[in-house]
Amino acid sequence: MSNKVKNTALRAGTITAGTALMLLMSSPAFALTRDDGDDPGPGLSVIQTLGLYVVTPIVLFLIIAGLVVMTDKSRKQVKSKG
């Protein structure tokens, strides 16, 4: 194996191992244990969840895109000399 292939394989293995370690460390192993001050509120309904995570980002995107298109000065038409 060439030195470049070994370095690439070592880098890929390191990244894979690091990612796996981070995923294992963030697993909800202790999620059943309540923390002090932990006071979860009522859950969201399906409509509320869709509104919060689907509709709101789409509406914000459309508003920002509309503002960009309206304020774009390069789209202004140049009057032709007739």
Short mmCIF file of N, CA and C in Angstrom, two decimals:
data_model
loop_
_atom_site.label_atom_id
_atom_site.label_comp_id
_atom_site.label_asym_id
_atom_site.label_seq_id
_atom_site.Cartn_x
_atom_site.Cartn_y
_atom_site.Cartn_z
N MET A 1 0.84 -1.18 0.00
CA MET A 1 0.00 0.00 0.00
C MET A 1 0.88 1.24 0.00
N SER A 2 0.43 2.23 -0.74
CA SER A 2 1.22 3.46 -0.76
C SER A 2 0.96 4.25 0.51
N ASN A 3 1.83 5.20 0.75
CA ASN A 3 1.75 6.02 1.95
C ASN A 3 0.47 6.87 1.93
N LYS A 4 0.08 7.35 0.75
CA LYS A 4 -1.12 8.18 0.63
C LYS A 4 -2.38 7.38 0.97
N VAL A 5 -2.45 6.14 0.51
CA VAL A 5 -3.60 5.29 0.80
C VAL A 5 -3.66 4.98 2.28
N LYS A 6 -2.52 4.73 2.90
CA LYS A 6 -2.50 4.45 4.35
C LYS A 6 -2.98 5.66 5.14
N ASN A 7 -2.53 6.84 4.74
CA ASN A 7 -2.95 8.05 5.46
C ASN A 7 -4.45 8.29 5.29
N THR A 8 -4.96 8.05 4.10
CA THR A 8 -6.38 8.23 3.86
C THR A 8 -7.20 7.23 4.67
N ALA A 9 -6.75 5.98 4.71
CA ALA A 9 -7.45 4.96 5.48
C ALA A 9 -7.40 5.28 6.97
N LEU A 10 -6.26 5.76 7.45
CA LEU A 10 -6.13 6.13 8.86
C LEU A 10 -7.05 7.30 9.19
N ARG A 11 -7.11 8.28 8.31
CA ARG A 11 -7.97 9.44 8.53
C ARG A 11 -9.44 9.01 8.55
N ALA A 12 -9.84 8.16 7.61
CA ALA A 12 -11.23 7.69 7.55
C ALA A 12 -11.58 6.89 8.81
N GLY A 13 -10.67 6.03 9.24
CA GLY A 13 -10.91 5.25 10.46
C GLY A 13 -11.03 6.12 11.69
N THR A 14 -10.19 7.15 11.77
CA THR A 14 -10.24 8.06 12.91
C THR A 14 -11.56 8.82 12.95
N ILE A 15 -11.99 9.31 11.81
CA ILE A 15 -13.25 10.05 11.75
C ILE A 15 -14.42 9.13 12.09
N THR A 16 -14.40 7.90 11.57
CA THR A 16 -15.47 6.95 11.86
C THR A 16 -15.52 6.61 13.34
N ALA A 17 -14.36 6.36 13.93
CA ALA A 17 -14.31 6.03 15.36
C ALA A 17 -14.75 7.22 16.21
N GLY A 18 -14.34 8.41 15.84
CA GLY A 18 -14.74 9.61 16.58
C GLY A 18 -16.23 9.85 16.50
N THR A 19 -16.79 9.66 15.31
CA THR A 19 -18.23 9.84 15.14
C THR A 19 -19.01 8.81 15.94
N ALA A 20 -18.56 7.56 15.90
CA ALA A 20 -19.24 6.51 16.67
C ALA A 20 -19.16 6.80 18.17
N LEU A 21 -18.01 7.28 18.63
CA LEU A 21 -17.85 7.60 20.04
C LEU A 21 -18.78 8.73 20.46
N MET A 22 -18.89 9.76 19.62
CA MET A 22 -19.79 10.88 19.93
C MET A 22 -21.26 10.42 19.96
N LEU A 23 -21.63 9.54 19.03
CA LEU A 23 -23.01 9.04 19.02
C LEU A 23 -23.30 8.20 20.26
N LEU A 24 -22.34 7.40 20.69
CA LEU A 24 -22.54 6.60 21.89
C LEU A 24 -22.63 7.48 23.13
N MET A 25 -21.84 8.53 23.17
CA MET A 25 -21.85 9.41 24.34
C MET A 25 -23.15 10.23 24.42
N SER A 26 -23.78 10.48 23.28
CA SER A 26 -24.99 11.28 23.28
C SER A 26 -26.26 10.44 23.30
N SER A 27 -26.12 9.15 23.47
CA SER A 27 -27.30 8.29 23.49
C SER A 27 -28.13 8.56 24.74
N PRO A 28 -29.42 8.34 24.67
CA PRO A 28 -30.29 8.66 25.80
C PRO A 28 -30.30 7.56 26.87
N ALA A 29 -29.15 7.13 27.31
CA ALA A 29 -29.08 6.05 28.28
C ALA A 29 -29.67 6.44 29.63
N PHE A 30 -29.53 7.71 29.99
CA PHE A 30 -30.01 8.16 31.28
C PHE A 30 -31.25 9.05 31.13
N ALA A 31 -31.99 8.88 30.06
CA ALA A 31 -33.14 9.74 29.80
C ALA A 31 -34.29 9.46 30.75
N LEU A 32 -34.32 8.29 31.36
CA LEU A 32 -35.42 7.97 32.27
C LEU A 32 -35.25 8.61 33.64
N THR A 33 -34.05 9.05 33.95
CA THR A 33 -33.77 9.67 35.24
C THR A 33 -34.09 11.15 35.16
N ARG A 34 -34.94 11.63 36.05
CA ARG A 34 -35.29 13.04 36.07
C ARG A 34 -34.17 13.85 36.73
N ASP A 35 -33.90 15.01 36.16
CA ASP A 35 -32.94 15.93 36.75
C ASP A 35 -33.66 16.90 37.66
N ASP A 36 -32.90 17.53 38.56
CA ASP A 36 -33.49 18.56 39.42
C ASP A 36 -33.93 19.72 38.55
N GLY A 37 -35.13 20.20 38.75
CA GLY A 37 -35.65 21.32 37.99
C GLY A 37 -36.22 20.92 36.65
N ASP A 38 -36.24 19.65 36.35
CA ASP A 38 -36.78 19.17 35.09
C ASP A 38 -38.30 19.16 35.19
N ASP A 39 -38.93 20.02 34.43
CA ASP A 39 -40.38 20.13 34.46
C ASP A 39 -40.90 20.21 33.03
N PRO A 40 -41.01 19.07 32.34
CA PRO A 40 -41.45 19.12 30.96
C PRO A 40 -42.92 19.54 30.86
N GLY A 41 -43.20 20.32 29.85
CA GLY A 41 -44.57 20.77 29.64
C GLY A 41 -45.36 19.73 28.88
N PRO A 42 -46.58 20.08 28.54
CA PRO A 42 -47.39 19.15 27.76
C PRO A 42 -46.81 18.98 26.35
N GLY A 43 -47.03 17.82 25.76
CA GLY A 43 -46.51 17.56 24.43
C GLY A 43 -47.25 18.34 23.37
N LEU A 44 -46.65 18.40 22.18
CA LEU A 44 -47.27 19.09 21.06
C LEU A 44 -48.16 18.13 20.28
N SER A 45 -49.25 18.67 19.74
CA SER A 45 -50.09 17.85 18.89
C SER A 45 -49.43 17.74 17.52
N VAL A 46 -50.00 16.91 16.65
CA VAL A 46 -49.45 16.73 15.31
C VAL A 46 -49.52 18.04 14.54
N ILE A 47 -50.61 18.76 14.65
CA ILE A 47 -50.78 20.04 13.94
C ILE A 47 -49.76 21.06 14.44
N GLN A 48 -49.56 21.13 15.75
CA GLN A 48 -48.59 22.07 16.30
C GLN A 48 -47.17 21.71 15.86
N THR A 49 -46.86 20.42 15.84
CA THR A 49 -45.53 19.99 15.41
C THR A 49 -45.29 20.32 13.95
N LEU A 50 -46.26 20.02 13.09
CA LEU A 50 -46.11 20.35 11.67
C LEU A 50 -46.00 21.85 11.47
N GLY A 51 -46.78 22.61 12.20
CA GLY A 51 -46.70 24.06 12.08
C GLY A 51 -45.36 24.61 12.50
N LEU A 52 -44.82 24.07 13.58
CA LEU A 52 -43.56 24.57 14.12
C LEU A 52 -42.36 24.15 13.27
N TYR A 53 -42.34 22.91 12.82
CA TYR A 53 -41.15 22.38 12.15
C TYR A 53 -41.25 22.30 10.64
N VAL A 54 -42.43 22.52 10.05
CA VAL A 54 -42.57 22.46 8.60
C VAL A 54 -43.06 23.80 8.05
N VAL A 55 -44.21 24.27 8.54
CA VAL A 55 -44.82 25.46 7.97
C VAL A 55 -44.00 26.72 8.29
N THR A 56 -43.59 26.88 9.53
CA THR A 56 -42.85 28.08 9.92
C THR A 56 -41.55 28.25 9.13
N PRO A 57 -40.70 27.23 8.96
CA PRO A 57 -39.50 27.44 8.14
C PRO A 57 -39.81 27.76 6.69
N ILE A 58 -40.84 27.16 6.13
CA ILE A 58 -41.20 27.44 4.73
C ILE A 58 -41.67 28.89 4.60
N VAL A 59 -42.50 29.35 5.53
CA VAL A 59 -42.98 30.72 5.48
C VAL A 59 -41.82 31.70 5.65
N LEU A 60 -40.92 31.43 6.58
CA LEU A 60 -39.75 32.30 6.76
C LEU A 60 -38.88 32.33 5.51
N PHE A 61 -38.69 31.18 4.87
CA PHE A 61 -37.92 31.12 3.64
C PHE A 61 -38.57 31.97 2.56
N LEU A 62 -39.88 31.85 2.41
CA LEU A 62 -40.58 32.61 1.38
C LEU A 62 -40.52 34.12 1.65
N ILE A 63 -40.63 34.51 2.90
CA ILE A 63 -40.53 35.94 3.25
C ILE A 63 -39.14 36.47 2.92
N ILE A 64 -38.10 35.75 3.32
CA ILE A 64 -36.72 36.19 3.05
C ILE A 64 -36.46 36.21 1.55
N ALA A 65 -36.89 35.17 0.83
CA ALA A 65 -36.70 35.13 -0.62
C ALA A 65 -37.44 36.28 -1.29
N GLY A 66 -38.64 36.58 -0.85
CA GLY A 66 -39.40 37.70 -1.41
C GLY A 66 -38.71 39.03 -1.17
N LEU A 67 -38.17 39.22 0.04
CA LEU A 67 -37.46 40.47 0.33
C LEU A 67 -36.21 40.59 -0.52
N VAL A 68 -35.51 39.49 -0.75
CA VAL A 68 -34.31 39.53 -1.58
C VAL A 68 -34.66 39.87 -3.02
N VAL A 69 -35.71 39.27 -3.54
CA VAL A 69 -36.11 39.53 -4.93
C VAL A 69 -36.59 40.98 -5.08
N MET A 70 -37.34 41.49 -4.10
CA MET A 70 -37.85 42.86 -4.19
C MET A 70 -36.73 43.89 -4.10
N THR A 71 -35.70 43.62 -3.34
CA THR A 71 -34.64 44.60 -3.15
C THR A 71 -33.45 44.37 -4.08
N ASP A 72 -33.56 43.44 -5.01
CA ASP A 72 -32.46 43.16 -5.94
C ASP A 72 -32.40 44.25 -7.01
N LYS A 73 -31.33 45.02 -7.01
CA LYS A 73 -31.20 46.14 -7.94
C LYS A 73 -30.74 45.71 -9.32
N SER A 74 -30.15 44.53 -9.45
CA SER A 74 -29.66 44.10 -10.75
C SER A 74 -30.80 43.64 -11.66
N ARG A 75 -31.99 43.43 -11.13
CA ARG A 75 -33.13 42.99 -11.93
C ARG A 75 -33.91 44.16 -12.53
N LYS A 76 -33.57 45.37 -12.14
CA LYS A 76 -34.31 46.52 -12.68
C LYS A 76 -34.05 46.63 -14.17
N GLN A 77 -35.11 46.87 -14.89
CA GLN A 77 -35.00 46.95 -16.35
C GLN A 77 -34.43 48.30 -16.76
N VAL A 78 -33.53 48.24 -17.72
CA VAL A 78 -32.94 49.45 -18.25
C VAL A 78 -33.85 49.97 -19.36
N LYS A 79 -34.17 51.27 -19.31
CA LYS A 79 -35.04 51.85 -20.34
C LYS A 79 -34.28 51.90 -21.66
N SER A 80 -34.90 51.43 -22.69
CA SER A 80 -34.25 51.44 -24.00
C SER A 80 -34.46 52.80 -24.66
N LYS A 81 -33.41 53.25 -25.29
CA LYS A 81 -33.49 54.55 -26.00
C LYS A 81 -34.07 54.29 -27.36
N GLY A 82 -35.24 54.80 -27.62
CA GLY A 82 -35.99 54.40 -28.73
C GLY A 82 -35.99 55.11 -29.96
#
